[in-house]
PDB file of C-alpha atoms in Angstrom:
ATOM      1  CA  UNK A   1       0.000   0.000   0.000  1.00  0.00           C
ATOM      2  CA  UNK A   2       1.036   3.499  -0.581  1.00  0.00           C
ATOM      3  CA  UNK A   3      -0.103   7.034   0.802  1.00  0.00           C
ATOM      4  CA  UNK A   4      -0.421   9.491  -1.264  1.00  0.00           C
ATOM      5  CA  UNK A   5      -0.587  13.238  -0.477  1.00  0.00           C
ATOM      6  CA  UNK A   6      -3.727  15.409  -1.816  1.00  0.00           C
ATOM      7  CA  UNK A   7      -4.747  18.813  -1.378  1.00  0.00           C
ATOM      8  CA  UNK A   8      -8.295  19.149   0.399  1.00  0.00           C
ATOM      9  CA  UNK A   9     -10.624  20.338  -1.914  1.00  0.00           C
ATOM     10  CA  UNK A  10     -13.509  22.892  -0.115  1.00  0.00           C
ATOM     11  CA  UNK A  11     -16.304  19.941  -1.024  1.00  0.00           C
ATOM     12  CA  UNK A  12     -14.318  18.014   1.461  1.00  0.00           C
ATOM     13  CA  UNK A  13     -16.181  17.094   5.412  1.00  0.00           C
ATOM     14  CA  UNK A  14     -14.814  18.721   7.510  1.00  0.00           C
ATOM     15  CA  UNK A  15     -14.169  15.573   9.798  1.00  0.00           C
ATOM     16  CA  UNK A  16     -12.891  12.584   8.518  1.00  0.00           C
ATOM     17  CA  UNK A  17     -12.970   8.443   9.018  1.00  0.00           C
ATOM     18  CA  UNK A  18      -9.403   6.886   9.062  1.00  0.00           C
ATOM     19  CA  UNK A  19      -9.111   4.209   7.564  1.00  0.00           C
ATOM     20  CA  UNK A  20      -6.201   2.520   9.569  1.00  0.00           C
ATOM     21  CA  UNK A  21      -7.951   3.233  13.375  1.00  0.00           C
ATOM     22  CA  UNK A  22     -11.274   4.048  13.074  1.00  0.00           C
ATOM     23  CA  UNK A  23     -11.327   7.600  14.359  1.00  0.00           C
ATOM     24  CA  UNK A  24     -12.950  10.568  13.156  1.00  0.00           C
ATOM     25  CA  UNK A  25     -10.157  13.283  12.570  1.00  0.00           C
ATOM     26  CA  UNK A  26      -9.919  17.045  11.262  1.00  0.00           C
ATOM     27  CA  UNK A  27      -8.949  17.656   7.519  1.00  0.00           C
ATOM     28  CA  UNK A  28      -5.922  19.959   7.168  1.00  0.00           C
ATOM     29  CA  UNK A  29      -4.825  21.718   3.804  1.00  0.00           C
ATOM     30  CA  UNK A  30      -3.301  18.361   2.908  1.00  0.00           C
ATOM     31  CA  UNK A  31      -4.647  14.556   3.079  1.00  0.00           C
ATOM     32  CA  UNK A  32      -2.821  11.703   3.101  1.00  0.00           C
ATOM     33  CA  UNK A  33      -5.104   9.032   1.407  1.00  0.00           C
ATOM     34  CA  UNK A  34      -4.341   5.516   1.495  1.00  0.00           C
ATOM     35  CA  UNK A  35      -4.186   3.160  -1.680  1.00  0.00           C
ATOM     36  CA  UNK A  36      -3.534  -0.767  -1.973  1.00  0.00           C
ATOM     37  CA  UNK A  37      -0.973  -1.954  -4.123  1.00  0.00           C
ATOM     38  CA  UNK A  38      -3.700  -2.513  -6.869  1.00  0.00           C
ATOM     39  CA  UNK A  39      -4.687   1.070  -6.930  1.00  0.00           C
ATOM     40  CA  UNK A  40      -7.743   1.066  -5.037  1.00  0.00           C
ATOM     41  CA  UNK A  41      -8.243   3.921  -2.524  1.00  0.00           C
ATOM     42  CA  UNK A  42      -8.827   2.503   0.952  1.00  0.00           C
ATOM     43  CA  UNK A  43      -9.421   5.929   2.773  1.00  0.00           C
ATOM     44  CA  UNK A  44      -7.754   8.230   4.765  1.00  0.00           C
ATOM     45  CA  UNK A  45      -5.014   8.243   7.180  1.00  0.00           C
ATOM     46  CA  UNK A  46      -5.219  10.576  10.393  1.00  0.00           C
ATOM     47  CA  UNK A  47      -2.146  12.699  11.039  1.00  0.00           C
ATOM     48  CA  UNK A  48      -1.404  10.254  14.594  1.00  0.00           C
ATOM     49  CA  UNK A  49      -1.663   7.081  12.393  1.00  0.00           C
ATOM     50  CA  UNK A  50       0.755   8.292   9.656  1.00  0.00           C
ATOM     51  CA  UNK A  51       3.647   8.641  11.977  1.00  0.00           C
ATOM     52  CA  UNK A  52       3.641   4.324  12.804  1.00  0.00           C
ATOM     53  CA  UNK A  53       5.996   2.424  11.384  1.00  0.00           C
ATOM     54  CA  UNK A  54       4.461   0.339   8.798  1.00  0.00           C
ATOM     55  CA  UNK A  55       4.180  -2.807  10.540  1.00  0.00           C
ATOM     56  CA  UNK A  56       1.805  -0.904  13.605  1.00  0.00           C
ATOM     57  CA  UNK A  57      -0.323   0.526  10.796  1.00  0.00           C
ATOM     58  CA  UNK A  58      -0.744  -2.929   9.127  1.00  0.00           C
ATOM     59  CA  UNK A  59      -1.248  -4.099  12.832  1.00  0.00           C
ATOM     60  CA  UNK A  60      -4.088  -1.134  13.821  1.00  0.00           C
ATOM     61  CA  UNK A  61      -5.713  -2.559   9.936  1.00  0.00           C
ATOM     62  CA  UNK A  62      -6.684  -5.932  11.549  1.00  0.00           C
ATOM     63  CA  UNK A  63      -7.455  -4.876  14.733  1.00  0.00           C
ATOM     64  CA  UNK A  64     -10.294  -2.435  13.573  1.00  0.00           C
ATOM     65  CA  UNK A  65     -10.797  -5.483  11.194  1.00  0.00           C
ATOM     66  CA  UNK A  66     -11.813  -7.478  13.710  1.00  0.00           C
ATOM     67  CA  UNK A  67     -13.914  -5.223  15.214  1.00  0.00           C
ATOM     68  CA  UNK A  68     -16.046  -4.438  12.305  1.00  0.00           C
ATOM     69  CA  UNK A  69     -16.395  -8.676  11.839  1.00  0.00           C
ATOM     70  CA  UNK A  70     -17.869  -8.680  15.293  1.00  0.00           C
ATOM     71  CA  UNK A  71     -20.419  -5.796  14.296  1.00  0.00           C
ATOM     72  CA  UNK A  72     -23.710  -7.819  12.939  1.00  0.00           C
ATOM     73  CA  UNK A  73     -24.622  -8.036   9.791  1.00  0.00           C
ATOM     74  CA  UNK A  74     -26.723  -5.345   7.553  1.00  0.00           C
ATOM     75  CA  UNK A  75     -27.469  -5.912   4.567  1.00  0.00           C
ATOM     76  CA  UNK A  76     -28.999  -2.181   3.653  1.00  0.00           C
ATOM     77  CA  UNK A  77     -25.355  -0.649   4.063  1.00  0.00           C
ATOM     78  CA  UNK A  78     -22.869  -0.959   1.142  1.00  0.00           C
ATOM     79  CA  UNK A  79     -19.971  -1.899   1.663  1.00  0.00           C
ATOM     80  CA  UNK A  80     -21.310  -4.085   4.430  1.00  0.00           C
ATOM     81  CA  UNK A  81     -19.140  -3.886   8.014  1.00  0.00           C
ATOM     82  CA  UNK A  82     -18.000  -8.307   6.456  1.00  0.00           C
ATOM     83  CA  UNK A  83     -16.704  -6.745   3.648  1.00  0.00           C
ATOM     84  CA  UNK A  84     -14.588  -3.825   4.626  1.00  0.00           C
ATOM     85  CA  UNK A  85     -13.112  -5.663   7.076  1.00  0.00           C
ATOM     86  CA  UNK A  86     -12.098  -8.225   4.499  1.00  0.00           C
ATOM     87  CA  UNK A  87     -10.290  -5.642   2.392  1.00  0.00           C
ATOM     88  CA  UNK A  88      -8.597  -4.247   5.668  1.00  0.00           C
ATOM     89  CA  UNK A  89      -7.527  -7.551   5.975  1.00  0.00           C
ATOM     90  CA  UNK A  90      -6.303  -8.352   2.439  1.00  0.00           C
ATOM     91  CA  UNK A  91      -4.861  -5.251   2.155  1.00  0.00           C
ATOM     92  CA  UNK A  92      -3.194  -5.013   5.339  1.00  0.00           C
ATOM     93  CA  UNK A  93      -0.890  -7.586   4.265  1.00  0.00           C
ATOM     94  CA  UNK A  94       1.038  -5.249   1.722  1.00  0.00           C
ATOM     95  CA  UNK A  95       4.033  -3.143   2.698  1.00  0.00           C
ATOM     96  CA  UNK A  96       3.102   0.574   3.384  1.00  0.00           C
ATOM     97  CA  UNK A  97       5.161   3.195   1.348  1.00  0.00           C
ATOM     98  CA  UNK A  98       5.367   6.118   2.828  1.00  0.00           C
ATOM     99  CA  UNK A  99       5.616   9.736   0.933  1.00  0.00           C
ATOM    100  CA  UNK A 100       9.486  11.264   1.575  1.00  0.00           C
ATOM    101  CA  UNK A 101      10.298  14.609   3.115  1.00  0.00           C
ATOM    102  CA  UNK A 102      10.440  16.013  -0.676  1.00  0.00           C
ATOM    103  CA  UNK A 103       7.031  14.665  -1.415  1.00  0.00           C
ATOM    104  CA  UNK A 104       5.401  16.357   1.509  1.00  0.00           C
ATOM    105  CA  UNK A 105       6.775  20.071   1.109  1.00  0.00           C
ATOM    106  CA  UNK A 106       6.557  19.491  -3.062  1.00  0.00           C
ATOM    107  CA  UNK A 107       2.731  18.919  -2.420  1.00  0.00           C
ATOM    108  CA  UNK A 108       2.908  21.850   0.331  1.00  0.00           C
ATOM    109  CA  UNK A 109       4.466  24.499  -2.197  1.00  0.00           C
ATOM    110  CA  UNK A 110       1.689  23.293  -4.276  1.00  0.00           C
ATOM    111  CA  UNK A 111      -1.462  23.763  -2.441  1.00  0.00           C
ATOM    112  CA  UNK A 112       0.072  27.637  -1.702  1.00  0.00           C
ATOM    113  CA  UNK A 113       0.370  28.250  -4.917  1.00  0.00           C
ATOM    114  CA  UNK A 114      -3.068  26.978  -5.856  1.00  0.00           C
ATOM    115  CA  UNK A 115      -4.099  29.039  -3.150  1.00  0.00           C
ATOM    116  CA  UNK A 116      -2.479  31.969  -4.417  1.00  0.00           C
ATOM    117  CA  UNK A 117      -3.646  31.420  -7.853  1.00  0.00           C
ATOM    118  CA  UNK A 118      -7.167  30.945  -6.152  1.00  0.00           C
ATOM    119  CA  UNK A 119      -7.042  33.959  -4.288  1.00  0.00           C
ATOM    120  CA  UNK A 120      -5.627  36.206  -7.300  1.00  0.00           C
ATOM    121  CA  UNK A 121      -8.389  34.935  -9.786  1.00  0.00           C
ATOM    122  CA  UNK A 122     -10.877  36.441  -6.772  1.00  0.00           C
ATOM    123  CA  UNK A 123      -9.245  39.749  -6.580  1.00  0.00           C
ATOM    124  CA  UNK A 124      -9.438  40.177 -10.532  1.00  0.00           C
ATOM    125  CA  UNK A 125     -13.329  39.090 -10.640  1.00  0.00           C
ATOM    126  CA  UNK A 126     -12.348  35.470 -11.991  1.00  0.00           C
ATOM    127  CA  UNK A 127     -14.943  33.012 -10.372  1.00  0.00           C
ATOM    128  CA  UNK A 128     -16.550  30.958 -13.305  1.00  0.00           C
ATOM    129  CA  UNK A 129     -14.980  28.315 -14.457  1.00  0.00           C
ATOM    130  CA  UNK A 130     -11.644  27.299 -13.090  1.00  0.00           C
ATOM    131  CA  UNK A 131      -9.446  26.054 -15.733  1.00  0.00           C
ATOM    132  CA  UNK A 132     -10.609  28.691 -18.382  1.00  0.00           C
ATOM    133  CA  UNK A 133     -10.468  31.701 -16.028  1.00  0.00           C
ATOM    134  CA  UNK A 134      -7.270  30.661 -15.050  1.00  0.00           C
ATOM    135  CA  UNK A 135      -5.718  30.711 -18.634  1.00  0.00           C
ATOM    136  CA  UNK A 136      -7.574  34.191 -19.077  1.00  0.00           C
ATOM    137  CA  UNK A 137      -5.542  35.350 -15.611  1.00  0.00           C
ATOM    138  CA  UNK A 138      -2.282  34.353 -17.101  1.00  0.00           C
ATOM    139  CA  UNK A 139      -2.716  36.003 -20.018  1.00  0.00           C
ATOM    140  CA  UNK A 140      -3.802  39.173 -18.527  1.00  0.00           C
ATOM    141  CA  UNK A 141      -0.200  38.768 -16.244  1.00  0.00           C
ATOM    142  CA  UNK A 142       1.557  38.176 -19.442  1.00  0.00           C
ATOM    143  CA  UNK A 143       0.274  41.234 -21.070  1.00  0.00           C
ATOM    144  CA  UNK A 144       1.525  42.814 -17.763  1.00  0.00           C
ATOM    145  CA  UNK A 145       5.095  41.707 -18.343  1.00  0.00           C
ATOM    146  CA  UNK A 146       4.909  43.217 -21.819  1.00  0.00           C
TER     147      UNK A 146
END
């Protein structure tokens, strides 16, 4: 499994599950979201469980495992409590790579200057459409430059 580092988007909750204990926890400016080694997103990872070594992450994955098998069975919820806890379990068995120093403050110079960008497309009046206003804002700083 790997974590990978995303910016919070404003659609985001506010509070959110993690995946590897089971606690709700407050979104900051950056998530670190949890994928298996096929790819599939598992959830999020709270900023207490993402400093364990891998092996006590893997470890808190089959404990809160086990504790969603002993939860009884609905069959109106999807996934079901029996089937998350079988992917905790299956996935729980992978490695977990962990982002390095230069992928956390890459991601962090990112989200400020999204922000920035953000904030600057306010200030001019940009608010439709991001991607095309955006283009339209550099263009009107290139004709600046000129």
């Amino acid at each position: 499994m790997k974590i990978h580092l995303e910016r919070t988007l404003a659609t985001c909750p506010k509070k959110l599950l993690c995946t590897t204990c089971g606690q709700l926890f407050e979104a900051g400016k950056l998530r670190a979201l949890l994928y298996s080694d096929h790819g599939l997103l598992q959830g999020d990872v709270c900023h207490d469980c993402i400093k364990l070594k891998s092996s006590e992450i893997r470890n808190q994955m089959r404990d809160r495992a086990s504790l969603l098998l002993q939860q009884p069975c609905e069959s109106d919820c999807r996934p079901t409590a029996h089937e998350r806890a079988l992917e905790l379990l299956e996935v729980a068995q992978e490695e977990v790579k962990f982002p390095t120093f230069y992928h956390w403050w890459f991601k962090k110079l990112t989200v400020i200057s999204e922000e920035s960008q953000e904030l600057e497309a306010a200030r001019l009046g940009l608010k439709g459409c991001y991607g095309e206003e955006r283009s339209r804002l550099q263009k009107m700083l290139e004709d600046d430059r000129e």
